[in-house]
Coordinates of C-alpha atoms and ligand atoms in Angstrom, one line a residue:
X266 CA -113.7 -180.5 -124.1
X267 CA -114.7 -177.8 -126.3
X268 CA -114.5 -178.8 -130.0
X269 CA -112.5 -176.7 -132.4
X270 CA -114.7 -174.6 -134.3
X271 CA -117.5 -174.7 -131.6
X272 CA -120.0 -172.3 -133.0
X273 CA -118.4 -171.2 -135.8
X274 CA -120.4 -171.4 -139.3
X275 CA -118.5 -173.0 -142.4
X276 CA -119.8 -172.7 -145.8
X277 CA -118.3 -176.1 -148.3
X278 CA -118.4 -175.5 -152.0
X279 CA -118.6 -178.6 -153.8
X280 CA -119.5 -180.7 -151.3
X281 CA -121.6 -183.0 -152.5
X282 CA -119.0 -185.9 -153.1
X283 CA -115.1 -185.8 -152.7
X284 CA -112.8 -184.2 -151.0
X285 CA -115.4 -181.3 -150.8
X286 CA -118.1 -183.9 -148.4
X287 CA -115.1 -185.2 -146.6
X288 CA -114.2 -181.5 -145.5
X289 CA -118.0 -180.6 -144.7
X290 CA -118.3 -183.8 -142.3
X291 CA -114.5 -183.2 -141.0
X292 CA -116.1 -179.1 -140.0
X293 CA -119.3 -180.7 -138.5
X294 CA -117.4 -183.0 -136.8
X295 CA -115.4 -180.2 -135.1
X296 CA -118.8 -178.5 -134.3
X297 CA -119.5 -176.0 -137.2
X298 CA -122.5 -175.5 -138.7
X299 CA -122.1 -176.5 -142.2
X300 CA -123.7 -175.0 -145.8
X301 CA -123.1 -178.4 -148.0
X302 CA -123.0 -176.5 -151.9
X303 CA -123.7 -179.0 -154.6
X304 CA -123.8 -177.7 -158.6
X305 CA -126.5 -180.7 -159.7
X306 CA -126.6 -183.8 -157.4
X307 CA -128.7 -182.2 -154.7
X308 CA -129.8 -186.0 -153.5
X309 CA -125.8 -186.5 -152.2
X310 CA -126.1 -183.0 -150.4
X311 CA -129.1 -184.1 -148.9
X312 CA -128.2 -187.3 -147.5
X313 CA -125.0 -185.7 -145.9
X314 CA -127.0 -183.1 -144.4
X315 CA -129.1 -185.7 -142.9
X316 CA -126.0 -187.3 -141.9
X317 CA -124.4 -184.6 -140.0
X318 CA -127.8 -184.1 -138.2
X319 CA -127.7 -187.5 -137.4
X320 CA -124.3 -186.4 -135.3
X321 CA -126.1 -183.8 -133.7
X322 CA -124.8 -181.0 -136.2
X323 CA -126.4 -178.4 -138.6
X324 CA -126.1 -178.9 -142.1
X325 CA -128.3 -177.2 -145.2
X326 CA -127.5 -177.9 -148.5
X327 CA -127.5 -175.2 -151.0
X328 CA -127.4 -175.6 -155.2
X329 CA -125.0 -172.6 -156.8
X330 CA -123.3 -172.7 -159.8
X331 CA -119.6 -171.3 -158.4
X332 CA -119.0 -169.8 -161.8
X333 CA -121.8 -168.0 -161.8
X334 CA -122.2 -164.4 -159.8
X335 CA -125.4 -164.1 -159.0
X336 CA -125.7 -168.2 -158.2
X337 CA -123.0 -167.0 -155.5
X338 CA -124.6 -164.0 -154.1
X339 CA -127.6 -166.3 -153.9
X340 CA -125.7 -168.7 -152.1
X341 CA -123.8 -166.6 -149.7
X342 CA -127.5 -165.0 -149.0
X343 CA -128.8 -168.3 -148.1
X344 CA -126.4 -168.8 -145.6
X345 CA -126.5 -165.5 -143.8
X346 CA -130.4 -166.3 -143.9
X347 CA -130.1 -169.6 -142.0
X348 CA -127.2 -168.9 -139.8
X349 CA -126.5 -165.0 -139.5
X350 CA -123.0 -165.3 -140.8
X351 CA -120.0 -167.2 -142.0
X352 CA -116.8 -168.1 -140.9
X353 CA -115.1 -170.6 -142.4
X354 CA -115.4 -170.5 -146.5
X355 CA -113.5 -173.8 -148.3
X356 CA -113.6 -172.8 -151.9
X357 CA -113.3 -176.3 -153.2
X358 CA -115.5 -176.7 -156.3
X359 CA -113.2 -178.3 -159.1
X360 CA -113.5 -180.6 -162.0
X361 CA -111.5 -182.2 -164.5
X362 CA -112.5 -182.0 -168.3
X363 CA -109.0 -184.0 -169.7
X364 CA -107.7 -184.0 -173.4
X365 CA -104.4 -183.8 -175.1
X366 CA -103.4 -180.5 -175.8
X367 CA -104.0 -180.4 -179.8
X368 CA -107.5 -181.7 -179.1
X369 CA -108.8 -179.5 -176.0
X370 CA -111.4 -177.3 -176.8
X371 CA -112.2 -173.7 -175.8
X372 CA -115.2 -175.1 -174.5
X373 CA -113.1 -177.1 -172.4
X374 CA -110.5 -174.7 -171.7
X375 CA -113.4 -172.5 -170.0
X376 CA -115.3 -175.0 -168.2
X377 CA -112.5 -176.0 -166.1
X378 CA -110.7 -172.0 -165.8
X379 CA -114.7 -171.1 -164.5
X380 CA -115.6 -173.5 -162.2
X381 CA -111.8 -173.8 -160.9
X382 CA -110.6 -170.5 -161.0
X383 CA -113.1 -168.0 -161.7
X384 CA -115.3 -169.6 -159.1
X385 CA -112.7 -169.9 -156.0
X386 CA -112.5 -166.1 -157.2
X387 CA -116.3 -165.3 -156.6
X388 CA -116.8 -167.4 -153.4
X389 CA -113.3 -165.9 -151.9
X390 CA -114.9 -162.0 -152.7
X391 CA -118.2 -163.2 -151.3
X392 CA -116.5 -164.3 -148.2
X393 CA -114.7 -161.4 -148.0
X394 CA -117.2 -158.9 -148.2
X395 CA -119.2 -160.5 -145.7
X396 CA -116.4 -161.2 -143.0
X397 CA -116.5 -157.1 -143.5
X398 CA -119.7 -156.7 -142.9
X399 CA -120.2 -158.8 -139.9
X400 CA -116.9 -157.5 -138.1
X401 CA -115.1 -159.7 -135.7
X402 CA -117.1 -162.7 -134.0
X403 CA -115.4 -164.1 -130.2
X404 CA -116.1 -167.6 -132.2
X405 CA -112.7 -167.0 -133.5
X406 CA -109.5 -165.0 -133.7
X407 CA -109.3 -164.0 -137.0
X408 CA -112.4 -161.9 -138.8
X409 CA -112.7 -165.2 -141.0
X410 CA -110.9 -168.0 -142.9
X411 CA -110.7 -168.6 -146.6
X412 CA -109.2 -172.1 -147.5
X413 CA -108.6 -172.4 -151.0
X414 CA -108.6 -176.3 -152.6
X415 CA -105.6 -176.7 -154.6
X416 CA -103.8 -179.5 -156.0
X417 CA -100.0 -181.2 -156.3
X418 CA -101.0 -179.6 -159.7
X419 CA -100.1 -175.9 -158.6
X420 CA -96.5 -176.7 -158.9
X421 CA -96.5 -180.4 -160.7
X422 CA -97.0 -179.6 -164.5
X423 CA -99.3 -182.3 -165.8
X424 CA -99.5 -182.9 -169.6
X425 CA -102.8 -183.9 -170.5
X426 CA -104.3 -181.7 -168.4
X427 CA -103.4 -178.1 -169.3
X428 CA -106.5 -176.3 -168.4
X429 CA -106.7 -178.4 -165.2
X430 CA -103.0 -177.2 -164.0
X431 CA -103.3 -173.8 -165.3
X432 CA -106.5 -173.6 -162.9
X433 CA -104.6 -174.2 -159.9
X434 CA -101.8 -172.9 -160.5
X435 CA -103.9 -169.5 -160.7
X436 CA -104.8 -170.4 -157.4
X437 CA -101.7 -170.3 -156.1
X438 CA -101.6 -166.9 -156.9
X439 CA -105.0 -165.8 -156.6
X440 CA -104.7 -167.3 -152.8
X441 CA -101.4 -165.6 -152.1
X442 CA -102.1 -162.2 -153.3
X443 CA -105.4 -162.1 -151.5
X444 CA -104.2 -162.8 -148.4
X445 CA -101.3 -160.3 -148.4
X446 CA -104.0 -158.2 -149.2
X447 CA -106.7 -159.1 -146.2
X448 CA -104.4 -160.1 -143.7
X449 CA -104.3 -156.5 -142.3
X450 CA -108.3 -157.2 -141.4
X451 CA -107.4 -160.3 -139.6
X452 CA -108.8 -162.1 -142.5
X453 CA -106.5 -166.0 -143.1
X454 CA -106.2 -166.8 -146.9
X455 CA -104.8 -170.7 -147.1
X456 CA -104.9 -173.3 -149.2
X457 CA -104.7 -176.8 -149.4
X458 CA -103.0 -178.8 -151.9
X459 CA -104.2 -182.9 -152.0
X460 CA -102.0 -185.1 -153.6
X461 CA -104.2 -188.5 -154.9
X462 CA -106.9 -188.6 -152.7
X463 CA -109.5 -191.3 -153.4
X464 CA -112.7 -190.1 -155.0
X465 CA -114.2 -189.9 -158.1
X466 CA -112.3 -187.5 -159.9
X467 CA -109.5 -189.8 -160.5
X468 CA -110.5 -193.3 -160.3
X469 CA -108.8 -194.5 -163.0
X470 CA -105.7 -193.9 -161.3
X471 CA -106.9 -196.3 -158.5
X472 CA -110.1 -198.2 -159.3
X473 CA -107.7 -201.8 -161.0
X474 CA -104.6 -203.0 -159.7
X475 CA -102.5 -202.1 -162.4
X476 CA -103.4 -198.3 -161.8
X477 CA -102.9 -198.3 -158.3
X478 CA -99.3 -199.8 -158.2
X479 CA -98.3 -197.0 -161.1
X480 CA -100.2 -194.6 -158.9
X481 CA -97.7 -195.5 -156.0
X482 CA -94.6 -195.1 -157.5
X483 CA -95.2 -191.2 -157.4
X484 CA -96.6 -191.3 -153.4
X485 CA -93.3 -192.0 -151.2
X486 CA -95.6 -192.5 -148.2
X487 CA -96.9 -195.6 -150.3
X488 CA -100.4 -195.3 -150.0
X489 CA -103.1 -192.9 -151.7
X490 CA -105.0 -190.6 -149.9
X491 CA -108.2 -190.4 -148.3
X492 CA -111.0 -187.7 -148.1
X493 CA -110.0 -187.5 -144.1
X494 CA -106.6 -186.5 -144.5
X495 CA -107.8 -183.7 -146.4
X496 CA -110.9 -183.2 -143.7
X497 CA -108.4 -182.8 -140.8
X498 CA -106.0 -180.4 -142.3
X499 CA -109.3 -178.2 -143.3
X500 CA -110.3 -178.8 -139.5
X501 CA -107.0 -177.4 -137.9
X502 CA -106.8 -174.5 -140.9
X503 CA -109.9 -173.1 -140.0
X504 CA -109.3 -173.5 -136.5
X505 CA -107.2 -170.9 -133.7
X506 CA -104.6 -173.7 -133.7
X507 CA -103.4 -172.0 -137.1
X508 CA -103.7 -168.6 -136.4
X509 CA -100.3 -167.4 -137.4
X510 CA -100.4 -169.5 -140.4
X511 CA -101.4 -167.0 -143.3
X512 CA -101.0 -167.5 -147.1
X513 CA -99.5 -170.8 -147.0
X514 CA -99.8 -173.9 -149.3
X515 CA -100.5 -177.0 -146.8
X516 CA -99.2 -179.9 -149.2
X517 CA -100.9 -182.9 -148.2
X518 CA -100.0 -185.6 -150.5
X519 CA -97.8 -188.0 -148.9
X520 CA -94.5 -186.7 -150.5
X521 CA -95.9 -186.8 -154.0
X522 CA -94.1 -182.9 -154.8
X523 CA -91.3 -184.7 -153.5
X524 CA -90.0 -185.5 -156.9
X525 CA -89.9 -189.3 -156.2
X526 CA -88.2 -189.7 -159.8
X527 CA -85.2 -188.9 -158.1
X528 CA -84.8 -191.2 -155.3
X529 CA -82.8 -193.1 -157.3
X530 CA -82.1 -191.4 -160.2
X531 CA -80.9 -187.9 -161.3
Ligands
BGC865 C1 -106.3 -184.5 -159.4 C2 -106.3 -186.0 -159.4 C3 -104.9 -186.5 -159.3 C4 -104.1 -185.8 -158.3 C5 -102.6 -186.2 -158.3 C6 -105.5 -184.0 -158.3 O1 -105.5 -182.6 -158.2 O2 -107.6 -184.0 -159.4 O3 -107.0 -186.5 -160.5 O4 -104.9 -187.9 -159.1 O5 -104.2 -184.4 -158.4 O6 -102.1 -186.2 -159.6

């Protein structure tokens, strides 16, 4: 059978570690070639490069700085170089930089607004511009596919973590108003919004016991996520199976926007 994104050309930011490698393998898997961008751990990209290889896919890693414009137009360049195109674009760079409210710092404030917002911003207009360039490709229906990386965080306040909600819920916005705006060119804006997924980022809310079981109370499914459930909703956004999905939010968080709270209170 004829995999999902047969010849079609994704481009991962972030995807050195996280959700952002489990998306990149998830693409590869489905028979994309796959640009792995990594900010500073190129020895992660590398190894899931070779790893993607190893399963008879094409992979090249590429350092950028998503926040930074011409780190982007590099990186877009270094793509087209390699593979002629892009099809797929995951903007999915992100970080966390927590503090109480009265304590963040500008610096902070910015870190997370640039990589988070200002650089789903760049890599979206890259994308754009080049699905416009290229014109339409028989790899696919649409001219191209932008999937924003969200969070629960769009819509779940989260004190503590101002900057970190303020960043996505931008997104929601950003995503949403491009993609009434490039629809007409057969271009697919979407996001995806992870609830707790298990990586790095948020260890602490599942590395002891004690963390896990308060993590749970906010997951009705009762179990955290994993970097595949993200990796096969990025496989069937990209894909023609989702062609008439356009500037949606695909929650995938086992229930956690549900407001649990309520099950038994309220
Ligand atoms: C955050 C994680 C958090 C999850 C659910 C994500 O966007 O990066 O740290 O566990 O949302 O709260």
């Amino acid at each position: 059978m004829q995999k999902a994104l047969a010849g079609q050309i994704a481009l991962v930011t972030g995807a050195s570690s996280g959700i952002g490698a489990g998306v990149a393998k998830a693409l590869a898997e489905a028979g994309a070639h796959v640009t792995i961008n990594y900010h500073s751990h190129a020895e992660p990209a590398e190894k899931l490069a070779d790893e993607i290889a190893s399963l008879g896919g094409e992979a090249l890693p590429v350092a950028a700085d998503v926040s930074d414009e011409d780190d982007v137009d590099a990186m877009f360049k270094a793509v087209v170089d390699r593979f002629g195109t892009v099809d797929i674009v995951v903007a999915n760079s992100g970080l966390q930089q927590d503090a109480a409210f009265a304590d963040m710092t500008l610096a902070d404030w910015r870190k997370v607004i640039d990589t988070n917002l200002t650089g789903q911003f760049l890599t979206a207009q890259r994308a754009v511009r080049e699905f416009q360039r290229r014109g339409p490709r028989p790899v696919s229906k649409a001219l191209g596919k932008i999937i924003c990386m969200s969070s629960v965080h769009e819509v779940i306040p989260w004190a503590g973590h101002v900057n970190y909600a303020a960043s996505k819920g931008g997104i929601q916005m950003l995503m949403k108003s491009l993609a009434q705006e490039v629809a007409p060119q057969r271009i697919r804006v979407n996001s995806i919004a992870p609830g707790a997924i298990r990586t790095p980022i948020n260890q602490d809310a599942w590395a002891s016991k004690e963390a896990m079981d308060r993590l749970l109370t906010l997951v009705p499914y009762g179990r955290i996520g994993e970097v595949d459930d993200i990796g096969r909703a990025a496989v069937w956004l990209a894909s023609d199976e989702s062609d008439y999905v356009v500037g949606t939010t695909l929650f995938v968080d086992g229930g956690m926007t549900l407001y649990p709270g309520f099950a038994d209170n309220g």
